[in-house]
PDB file of N, CA and C in Angstrom:
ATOM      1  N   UNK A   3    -127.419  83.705 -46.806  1.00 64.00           N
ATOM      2  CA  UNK A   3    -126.267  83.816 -45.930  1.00 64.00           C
ATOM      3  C   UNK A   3    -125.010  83.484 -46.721  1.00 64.00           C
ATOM      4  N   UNK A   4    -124.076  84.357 -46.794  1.00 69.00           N
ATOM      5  CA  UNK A   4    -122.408  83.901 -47.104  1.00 69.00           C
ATOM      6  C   UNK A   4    -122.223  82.438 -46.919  1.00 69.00           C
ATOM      7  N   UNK A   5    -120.840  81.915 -47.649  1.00 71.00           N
ATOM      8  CA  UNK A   5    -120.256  81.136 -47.733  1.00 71.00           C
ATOM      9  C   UNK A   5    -119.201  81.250 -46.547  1.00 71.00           C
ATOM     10  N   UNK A   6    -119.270  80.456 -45.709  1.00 69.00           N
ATOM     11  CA  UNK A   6    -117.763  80.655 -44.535  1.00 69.00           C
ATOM     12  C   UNK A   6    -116.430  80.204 -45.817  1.00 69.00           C
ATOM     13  N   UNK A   7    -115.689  81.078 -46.145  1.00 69.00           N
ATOM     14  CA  UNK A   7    -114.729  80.960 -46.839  1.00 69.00           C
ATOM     15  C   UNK A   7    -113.252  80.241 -45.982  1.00 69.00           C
ATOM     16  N   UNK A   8    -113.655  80.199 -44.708  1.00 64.00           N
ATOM     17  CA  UNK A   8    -112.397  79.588 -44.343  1.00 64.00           C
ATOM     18  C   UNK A   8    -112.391  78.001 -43.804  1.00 64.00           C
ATOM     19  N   UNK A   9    -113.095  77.678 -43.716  1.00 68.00           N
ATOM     20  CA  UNK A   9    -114.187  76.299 -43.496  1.00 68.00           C
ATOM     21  C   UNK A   9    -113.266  75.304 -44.140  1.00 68.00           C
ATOM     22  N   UNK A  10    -112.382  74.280 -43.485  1.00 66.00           N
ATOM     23  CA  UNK A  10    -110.908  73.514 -44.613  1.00 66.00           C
ATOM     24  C   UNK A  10    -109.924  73.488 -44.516  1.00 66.00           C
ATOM     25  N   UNK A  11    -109.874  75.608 -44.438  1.00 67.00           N
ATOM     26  CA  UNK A  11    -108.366  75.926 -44.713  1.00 67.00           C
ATOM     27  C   UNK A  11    -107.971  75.761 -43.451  1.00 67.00           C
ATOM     28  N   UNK A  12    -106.731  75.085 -43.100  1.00 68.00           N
ATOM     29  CA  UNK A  12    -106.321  74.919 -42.039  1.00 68.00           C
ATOM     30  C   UNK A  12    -105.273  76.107 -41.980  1.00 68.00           C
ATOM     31  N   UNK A  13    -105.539  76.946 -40.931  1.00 67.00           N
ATOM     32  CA  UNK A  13    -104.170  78.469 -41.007  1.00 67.00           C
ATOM     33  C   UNK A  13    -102.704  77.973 -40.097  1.00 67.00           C
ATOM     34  N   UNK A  14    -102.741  77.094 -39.487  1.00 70.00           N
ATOM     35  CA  UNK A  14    -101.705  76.719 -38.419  1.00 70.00           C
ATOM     36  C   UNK A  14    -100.575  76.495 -39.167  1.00 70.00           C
ATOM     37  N   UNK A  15     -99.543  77.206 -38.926  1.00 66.00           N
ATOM     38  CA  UNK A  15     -98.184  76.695 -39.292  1.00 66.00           C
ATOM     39  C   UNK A  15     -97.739  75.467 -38.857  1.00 66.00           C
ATOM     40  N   UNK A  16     -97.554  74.673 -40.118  1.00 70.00           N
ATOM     41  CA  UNK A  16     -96.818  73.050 -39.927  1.00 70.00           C
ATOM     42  C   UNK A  16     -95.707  73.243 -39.659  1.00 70.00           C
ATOM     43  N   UNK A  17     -94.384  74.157 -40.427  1.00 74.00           N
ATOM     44  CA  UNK A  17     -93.117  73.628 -40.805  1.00 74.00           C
ATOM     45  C   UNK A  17     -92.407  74.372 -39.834  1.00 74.00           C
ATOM     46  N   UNK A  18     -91.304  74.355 -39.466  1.00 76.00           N
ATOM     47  CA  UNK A  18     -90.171  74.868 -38.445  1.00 76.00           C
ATOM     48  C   UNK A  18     -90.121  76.223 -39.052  1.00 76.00           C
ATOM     49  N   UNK A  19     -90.057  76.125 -40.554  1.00 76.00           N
ATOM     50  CA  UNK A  19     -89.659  77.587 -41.291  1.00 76.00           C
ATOM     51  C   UNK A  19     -91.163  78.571 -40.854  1.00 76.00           C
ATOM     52  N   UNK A  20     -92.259  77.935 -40.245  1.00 72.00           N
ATOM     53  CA  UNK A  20     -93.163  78.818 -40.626  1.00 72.00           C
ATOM     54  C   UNK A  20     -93.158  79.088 -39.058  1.00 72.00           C
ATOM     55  N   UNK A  21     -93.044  78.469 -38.252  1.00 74.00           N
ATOM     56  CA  UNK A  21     -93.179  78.904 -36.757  1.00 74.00           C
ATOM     57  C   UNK A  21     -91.843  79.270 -36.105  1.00 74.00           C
ATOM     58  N   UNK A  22     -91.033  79.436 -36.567  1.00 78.00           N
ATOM     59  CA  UNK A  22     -90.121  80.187 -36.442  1.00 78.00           C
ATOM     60  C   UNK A  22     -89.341  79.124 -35.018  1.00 78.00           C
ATOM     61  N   UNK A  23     -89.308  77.833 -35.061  1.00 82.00           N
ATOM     62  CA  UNK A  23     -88.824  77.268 -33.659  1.00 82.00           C
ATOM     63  C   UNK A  23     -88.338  76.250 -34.301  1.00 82.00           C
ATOM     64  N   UNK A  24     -87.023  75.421 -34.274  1.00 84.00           N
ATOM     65  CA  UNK A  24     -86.384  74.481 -34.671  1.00 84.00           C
ATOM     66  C   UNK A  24     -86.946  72.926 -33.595  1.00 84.00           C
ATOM     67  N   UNK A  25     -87.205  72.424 -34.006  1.00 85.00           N
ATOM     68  CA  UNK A  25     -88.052  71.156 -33.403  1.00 85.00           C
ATOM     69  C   UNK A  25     -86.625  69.936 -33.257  1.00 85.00           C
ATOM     70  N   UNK A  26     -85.830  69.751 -33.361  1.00 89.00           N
ATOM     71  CA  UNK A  26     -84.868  68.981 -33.768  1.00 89.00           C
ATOM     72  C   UNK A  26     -84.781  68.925 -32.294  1.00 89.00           C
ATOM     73  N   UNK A  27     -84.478  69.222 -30.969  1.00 90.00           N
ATOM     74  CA  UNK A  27     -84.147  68.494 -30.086  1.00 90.00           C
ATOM     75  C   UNK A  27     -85.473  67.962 -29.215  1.00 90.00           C
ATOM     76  N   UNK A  28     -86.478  68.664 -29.185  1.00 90.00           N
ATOM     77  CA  UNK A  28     -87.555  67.701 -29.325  1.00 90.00           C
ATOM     78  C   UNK A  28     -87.540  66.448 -29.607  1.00 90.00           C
ATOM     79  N   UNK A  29     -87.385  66.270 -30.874  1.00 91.00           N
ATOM     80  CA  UNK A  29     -87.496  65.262 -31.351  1.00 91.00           C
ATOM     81  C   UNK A  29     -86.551  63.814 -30.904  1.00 91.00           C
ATOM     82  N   UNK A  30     -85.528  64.843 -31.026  1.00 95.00           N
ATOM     83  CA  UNK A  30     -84.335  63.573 -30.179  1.00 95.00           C
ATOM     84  C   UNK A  30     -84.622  63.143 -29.045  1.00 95.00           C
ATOM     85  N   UNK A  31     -85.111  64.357 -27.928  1.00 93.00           N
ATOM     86  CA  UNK A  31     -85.502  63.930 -26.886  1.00 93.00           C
ATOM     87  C   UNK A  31     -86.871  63.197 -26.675  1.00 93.00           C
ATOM     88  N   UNK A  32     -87.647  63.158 -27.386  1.00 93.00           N
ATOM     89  CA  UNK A  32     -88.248  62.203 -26.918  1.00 93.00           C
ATOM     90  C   UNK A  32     -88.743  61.163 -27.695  1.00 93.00           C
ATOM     91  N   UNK A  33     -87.854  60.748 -28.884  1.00 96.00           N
ATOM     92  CA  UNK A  33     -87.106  59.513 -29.241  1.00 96.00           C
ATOM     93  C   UNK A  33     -86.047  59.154 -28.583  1.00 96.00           C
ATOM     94  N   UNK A  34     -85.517  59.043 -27.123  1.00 96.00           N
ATOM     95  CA  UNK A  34     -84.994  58.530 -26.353  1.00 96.00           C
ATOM     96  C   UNK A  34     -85.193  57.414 -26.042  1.00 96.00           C
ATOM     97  N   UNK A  35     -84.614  56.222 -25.470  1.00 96.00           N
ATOM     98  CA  UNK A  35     -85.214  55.111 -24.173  1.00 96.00           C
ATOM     99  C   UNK A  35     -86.302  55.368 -23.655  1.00 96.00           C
ATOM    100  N   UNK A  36     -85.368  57.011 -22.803  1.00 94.00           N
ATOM    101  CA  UNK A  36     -86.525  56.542 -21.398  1.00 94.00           C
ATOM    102  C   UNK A  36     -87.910  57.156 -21.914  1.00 94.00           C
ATOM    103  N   UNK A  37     -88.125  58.049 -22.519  1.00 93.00           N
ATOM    104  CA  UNK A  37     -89.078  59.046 -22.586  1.00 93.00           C
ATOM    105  C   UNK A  37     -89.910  57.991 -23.634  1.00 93.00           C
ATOM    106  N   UNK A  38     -89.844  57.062 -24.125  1.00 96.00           N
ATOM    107  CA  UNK A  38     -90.276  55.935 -25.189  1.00 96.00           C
ATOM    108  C   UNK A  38     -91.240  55.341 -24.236  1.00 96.00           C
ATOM    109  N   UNK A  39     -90.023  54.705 -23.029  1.00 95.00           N
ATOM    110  CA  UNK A  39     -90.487  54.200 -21.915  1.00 95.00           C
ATOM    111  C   UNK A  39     -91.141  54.684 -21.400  1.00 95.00           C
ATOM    112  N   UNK A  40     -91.437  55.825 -20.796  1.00 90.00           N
ATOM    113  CA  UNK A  40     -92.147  56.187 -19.751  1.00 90.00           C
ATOM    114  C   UNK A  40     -93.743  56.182 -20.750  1.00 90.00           C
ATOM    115  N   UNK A  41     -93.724  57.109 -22.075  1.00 92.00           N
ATOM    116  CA  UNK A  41     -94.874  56.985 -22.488  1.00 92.00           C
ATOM    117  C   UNK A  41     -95.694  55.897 -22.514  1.00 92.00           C
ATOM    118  N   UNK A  42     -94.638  54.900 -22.930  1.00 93.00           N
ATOM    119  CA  UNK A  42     -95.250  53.332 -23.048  1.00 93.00           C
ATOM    120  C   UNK A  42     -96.294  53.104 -21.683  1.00 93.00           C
ATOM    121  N   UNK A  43     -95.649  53.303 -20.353  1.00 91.00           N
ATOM    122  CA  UNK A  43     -96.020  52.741 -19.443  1.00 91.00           C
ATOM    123  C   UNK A  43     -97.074  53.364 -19.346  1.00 91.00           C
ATOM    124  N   UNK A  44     -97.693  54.929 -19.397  1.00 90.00           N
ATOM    125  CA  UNK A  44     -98.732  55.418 -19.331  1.00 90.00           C
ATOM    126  C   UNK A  44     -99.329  54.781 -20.013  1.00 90.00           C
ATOM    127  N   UNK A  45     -99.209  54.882 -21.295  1.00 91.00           N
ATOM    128  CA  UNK A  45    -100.404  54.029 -22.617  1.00 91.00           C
ATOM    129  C   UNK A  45    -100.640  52.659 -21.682  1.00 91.00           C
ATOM    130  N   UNK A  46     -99.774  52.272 -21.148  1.00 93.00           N
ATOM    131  CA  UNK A  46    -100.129  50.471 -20.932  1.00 93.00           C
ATOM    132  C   UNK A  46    -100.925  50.682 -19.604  1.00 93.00           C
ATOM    133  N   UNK A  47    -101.165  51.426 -18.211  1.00 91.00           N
ATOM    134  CA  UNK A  47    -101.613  51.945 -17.434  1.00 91.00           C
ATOM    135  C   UNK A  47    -102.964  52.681 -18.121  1.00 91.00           C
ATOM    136  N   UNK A  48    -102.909  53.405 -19.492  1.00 91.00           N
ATOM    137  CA  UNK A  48    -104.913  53.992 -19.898  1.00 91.00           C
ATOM    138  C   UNK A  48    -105.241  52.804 -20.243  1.00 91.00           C
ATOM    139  N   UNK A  49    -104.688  52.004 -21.208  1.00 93.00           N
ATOM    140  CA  UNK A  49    -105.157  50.543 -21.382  1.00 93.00           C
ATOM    141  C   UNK A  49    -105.809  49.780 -20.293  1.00 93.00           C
ATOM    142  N   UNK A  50    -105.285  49.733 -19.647  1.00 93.00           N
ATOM    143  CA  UNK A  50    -105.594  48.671 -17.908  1.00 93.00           C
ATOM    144  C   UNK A  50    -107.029  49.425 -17.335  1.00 93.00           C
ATOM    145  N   UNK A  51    -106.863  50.831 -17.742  1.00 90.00           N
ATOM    146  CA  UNK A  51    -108.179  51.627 -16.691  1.00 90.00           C
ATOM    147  C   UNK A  51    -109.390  51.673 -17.791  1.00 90.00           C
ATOM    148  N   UNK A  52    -108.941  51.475 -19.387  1.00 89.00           N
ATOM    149  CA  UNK A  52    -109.992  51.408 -20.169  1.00 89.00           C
ATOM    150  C   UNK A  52    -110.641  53.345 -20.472  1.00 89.00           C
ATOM    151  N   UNK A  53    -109.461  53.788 -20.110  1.00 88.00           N
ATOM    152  CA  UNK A  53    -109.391  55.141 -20.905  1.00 88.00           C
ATOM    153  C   UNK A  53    -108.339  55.610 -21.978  1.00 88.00           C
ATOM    154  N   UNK A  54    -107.831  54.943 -22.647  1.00 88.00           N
ATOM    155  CA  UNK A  54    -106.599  55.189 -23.782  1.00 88.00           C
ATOM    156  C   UNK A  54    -107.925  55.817 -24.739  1.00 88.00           C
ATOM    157  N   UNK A  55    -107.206  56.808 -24.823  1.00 84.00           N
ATOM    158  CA  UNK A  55    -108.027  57.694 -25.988  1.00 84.00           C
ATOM    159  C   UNK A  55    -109.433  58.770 -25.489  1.00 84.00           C
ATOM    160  N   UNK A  56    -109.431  58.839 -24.586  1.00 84.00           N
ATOM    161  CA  UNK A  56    -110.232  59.365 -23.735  1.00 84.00           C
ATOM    162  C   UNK A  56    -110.051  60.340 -22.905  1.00 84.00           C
ATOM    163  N   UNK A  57    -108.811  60.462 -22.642  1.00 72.00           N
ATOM    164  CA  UNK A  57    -108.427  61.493 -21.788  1.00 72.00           C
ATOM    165  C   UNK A  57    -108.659  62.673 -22.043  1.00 72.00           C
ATOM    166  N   UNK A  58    -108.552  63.197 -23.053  1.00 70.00           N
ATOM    167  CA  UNK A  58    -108.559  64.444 -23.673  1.00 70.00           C
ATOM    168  C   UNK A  58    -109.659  65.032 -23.833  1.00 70.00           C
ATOM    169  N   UNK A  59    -111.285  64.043 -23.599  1.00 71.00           N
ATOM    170  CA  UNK A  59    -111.829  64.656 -23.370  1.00 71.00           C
ATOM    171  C   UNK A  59    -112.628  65.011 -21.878  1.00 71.00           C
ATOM    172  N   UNK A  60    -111.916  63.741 -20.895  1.00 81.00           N
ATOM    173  CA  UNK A  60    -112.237  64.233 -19.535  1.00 81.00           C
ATOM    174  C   UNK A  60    -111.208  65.330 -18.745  1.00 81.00           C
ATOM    175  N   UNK A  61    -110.365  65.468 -19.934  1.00 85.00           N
ATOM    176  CA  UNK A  61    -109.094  66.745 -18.935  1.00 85.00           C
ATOM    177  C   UNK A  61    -107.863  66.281 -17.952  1.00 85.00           C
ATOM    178  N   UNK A  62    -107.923  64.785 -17.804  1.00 88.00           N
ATOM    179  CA  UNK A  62    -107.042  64.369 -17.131  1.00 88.00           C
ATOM    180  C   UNK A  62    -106.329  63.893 -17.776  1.00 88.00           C
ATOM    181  N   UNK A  63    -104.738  63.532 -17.016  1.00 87.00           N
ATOM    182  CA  UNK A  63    -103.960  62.804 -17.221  1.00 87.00           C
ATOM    183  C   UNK A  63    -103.455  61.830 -15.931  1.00 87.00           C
ATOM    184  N   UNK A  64    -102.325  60.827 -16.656  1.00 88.00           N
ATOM    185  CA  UNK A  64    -102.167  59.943 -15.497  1.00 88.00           C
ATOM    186  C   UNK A  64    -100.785  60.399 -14.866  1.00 88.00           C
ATOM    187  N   UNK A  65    -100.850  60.557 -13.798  1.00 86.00           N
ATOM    188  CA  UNK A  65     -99.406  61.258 -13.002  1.00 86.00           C
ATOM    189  C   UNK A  65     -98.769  59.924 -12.448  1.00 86.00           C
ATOM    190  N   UNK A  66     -97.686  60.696 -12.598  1.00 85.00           N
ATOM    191  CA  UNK A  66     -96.449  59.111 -11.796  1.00 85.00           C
ATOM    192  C   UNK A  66     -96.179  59.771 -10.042  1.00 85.00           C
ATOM    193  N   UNK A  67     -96.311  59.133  -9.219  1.00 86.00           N
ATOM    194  CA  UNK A  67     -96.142  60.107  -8.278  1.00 86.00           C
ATOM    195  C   UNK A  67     -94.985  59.047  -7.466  1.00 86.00           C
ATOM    196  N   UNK A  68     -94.537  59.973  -6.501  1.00 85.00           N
ATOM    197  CA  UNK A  68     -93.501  59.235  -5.772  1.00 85.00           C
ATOM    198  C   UNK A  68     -93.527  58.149  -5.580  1.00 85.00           C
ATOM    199  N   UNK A  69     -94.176  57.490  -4.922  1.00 88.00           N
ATOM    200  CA  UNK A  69     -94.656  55.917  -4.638  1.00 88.00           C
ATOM    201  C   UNK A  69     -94.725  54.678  -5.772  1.00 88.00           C
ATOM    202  N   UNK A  70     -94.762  55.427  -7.058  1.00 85.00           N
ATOM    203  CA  UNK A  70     -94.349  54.514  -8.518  1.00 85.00           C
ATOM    204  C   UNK A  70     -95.478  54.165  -8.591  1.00 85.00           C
ATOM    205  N   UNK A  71     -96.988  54.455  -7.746  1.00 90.00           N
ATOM    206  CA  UNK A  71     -98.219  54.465  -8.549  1.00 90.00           C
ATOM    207  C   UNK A  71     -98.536  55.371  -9.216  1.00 90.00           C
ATOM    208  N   UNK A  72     -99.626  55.363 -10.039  1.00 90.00           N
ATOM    209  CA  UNK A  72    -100.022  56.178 -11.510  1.00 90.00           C
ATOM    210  C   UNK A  72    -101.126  56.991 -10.801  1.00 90.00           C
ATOM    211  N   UNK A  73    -101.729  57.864 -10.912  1.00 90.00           N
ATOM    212  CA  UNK A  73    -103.279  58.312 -10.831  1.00 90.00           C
ATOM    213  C   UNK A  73    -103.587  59.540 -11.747  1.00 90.00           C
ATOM    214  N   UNK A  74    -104.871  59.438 -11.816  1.00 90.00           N
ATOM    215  CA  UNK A  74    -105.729  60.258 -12.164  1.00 90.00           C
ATOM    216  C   UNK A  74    -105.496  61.888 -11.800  1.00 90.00           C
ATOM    217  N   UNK A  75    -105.022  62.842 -12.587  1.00 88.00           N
ATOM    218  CA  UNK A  75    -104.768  64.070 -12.141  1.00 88.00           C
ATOM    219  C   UNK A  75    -105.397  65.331 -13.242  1.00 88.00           C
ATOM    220  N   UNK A  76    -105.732  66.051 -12.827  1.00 89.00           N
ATOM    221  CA  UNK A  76    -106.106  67.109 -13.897  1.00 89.00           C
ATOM    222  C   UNK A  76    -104.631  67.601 -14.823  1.00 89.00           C
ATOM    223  N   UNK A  77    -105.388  67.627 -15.990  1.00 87.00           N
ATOM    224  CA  UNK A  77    -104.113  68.120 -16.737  1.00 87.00           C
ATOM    225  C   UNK A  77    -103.386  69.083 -16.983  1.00 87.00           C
ATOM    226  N   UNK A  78    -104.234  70.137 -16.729  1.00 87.00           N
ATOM    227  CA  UNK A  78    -103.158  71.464 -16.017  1.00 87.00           C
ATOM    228  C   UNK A  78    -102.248  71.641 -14.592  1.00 87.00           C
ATOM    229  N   UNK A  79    -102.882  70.588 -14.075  1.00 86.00           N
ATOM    230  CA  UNK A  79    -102.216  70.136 -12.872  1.00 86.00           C
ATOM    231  C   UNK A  79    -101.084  69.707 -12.751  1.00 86.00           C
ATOM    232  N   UNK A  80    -101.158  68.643 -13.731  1.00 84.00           N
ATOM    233  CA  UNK A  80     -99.897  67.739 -14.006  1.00 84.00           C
ATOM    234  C   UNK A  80     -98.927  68.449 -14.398  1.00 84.00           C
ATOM    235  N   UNK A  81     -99.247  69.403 -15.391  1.00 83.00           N
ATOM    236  CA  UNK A  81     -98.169  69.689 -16.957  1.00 83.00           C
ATOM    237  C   UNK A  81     -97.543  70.829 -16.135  1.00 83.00           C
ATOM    238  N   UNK A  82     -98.703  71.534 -14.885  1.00 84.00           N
ATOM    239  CA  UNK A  82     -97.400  73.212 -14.403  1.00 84.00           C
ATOM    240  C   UNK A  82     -96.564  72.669 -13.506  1.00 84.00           C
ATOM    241  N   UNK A  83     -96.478  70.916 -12.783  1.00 80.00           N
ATOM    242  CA  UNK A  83     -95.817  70.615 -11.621  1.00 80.00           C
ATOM    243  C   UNK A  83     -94.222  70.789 -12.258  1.00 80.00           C
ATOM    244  N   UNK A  84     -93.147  71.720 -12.240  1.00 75.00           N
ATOM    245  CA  UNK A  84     -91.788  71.813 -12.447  1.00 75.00           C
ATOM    246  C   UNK A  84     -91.208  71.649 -11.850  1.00 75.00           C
ATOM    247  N   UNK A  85     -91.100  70.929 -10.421  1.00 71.00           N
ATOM    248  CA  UNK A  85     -90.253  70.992  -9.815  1.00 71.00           C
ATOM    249  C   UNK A  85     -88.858  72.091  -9.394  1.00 71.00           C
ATOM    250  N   UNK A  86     -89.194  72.932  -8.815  1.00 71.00           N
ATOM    251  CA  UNK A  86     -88.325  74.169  -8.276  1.00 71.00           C
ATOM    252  C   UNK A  86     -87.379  73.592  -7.136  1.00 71.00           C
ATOM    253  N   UNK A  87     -86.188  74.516  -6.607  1.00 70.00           N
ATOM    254  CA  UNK A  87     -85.347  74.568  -6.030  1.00 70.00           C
ATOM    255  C   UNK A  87     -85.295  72.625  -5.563  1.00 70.00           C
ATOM    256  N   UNK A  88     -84.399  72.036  -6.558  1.00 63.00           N
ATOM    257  CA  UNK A  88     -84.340  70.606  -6.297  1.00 63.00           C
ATOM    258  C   UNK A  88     -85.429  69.663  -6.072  1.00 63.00           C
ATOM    259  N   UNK A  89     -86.849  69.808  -5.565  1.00 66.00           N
ATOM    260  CA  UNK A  89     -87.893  69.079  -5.309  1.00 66.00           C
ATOM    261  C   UNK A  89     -88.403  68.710  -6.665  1.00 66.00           C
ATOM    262  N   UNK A  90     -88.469  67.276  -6.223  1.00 67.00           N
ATOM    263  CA  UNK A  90     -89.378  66.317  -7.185  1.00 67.00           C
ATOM    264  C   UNK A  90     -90.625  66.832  -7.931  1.00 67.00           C
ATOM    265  N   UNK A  91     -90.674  66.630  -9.262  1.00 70.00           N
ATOM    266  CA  UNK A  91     -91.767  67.035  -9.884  1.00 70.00           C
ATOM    267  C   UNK A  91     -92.942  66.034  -9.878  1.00 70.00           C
ATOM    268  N   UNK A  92     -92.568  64.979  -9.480  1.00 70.00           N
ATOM    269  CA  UNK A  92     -93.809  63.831  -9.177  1.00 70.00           C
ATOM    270  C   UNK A  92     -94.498  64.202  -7.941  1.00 70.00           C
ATOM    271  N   UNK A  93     -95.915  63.977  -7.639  1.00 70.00           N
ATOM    272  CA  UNK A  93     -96.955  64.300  -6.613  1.00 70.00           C
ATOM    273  C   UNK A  93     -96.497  63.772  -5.539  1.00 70.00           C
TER     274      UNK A  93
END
């Protein structure tokens, strides 16, 4: 049987020049306060439930929902909530 010749090579574009998308306000934005903050509080909330690092492979994430409790939400769930015509993007 052949050698898998690509087995290593990683093909994904790293650099801004190679994906053609400038990352720079990204970055600012969420080296912010709040967005520092808010991550923090999730991490400190998987900590408490004894899933930090885990999520990713049960598919969930933790949602902030109106009430300023956290829960358990699927992660496609979470990530399409955009909030349209003025309504809150929290559950």
């Amino acid at each position: 049987m052949a050698k898998n010749k690509i087995v290593g090579k990683n093909k994904a574009p790293k650099s801004n020049k190679a994906t053609g998308r400038d990352y720079s306000y990204d970055k600012e934005y969420q080296s912010s306060p709040s967005r520092v903050k808010y991550r923090s509080e999730l991490n400190k909330e998987a900590r408490k439930r004894k899933i930090y690092g885990k999520r990713h492979t049960n598919g969930v994430d933790l949602s902030h929902t109106k009430s300023g409790k956290m829960v358990l939400e699927g992660r496609s769930t979470n990530r399409a909530r955009n909030g349209r015509n003025g309504k809150t993007t929290k559950k």
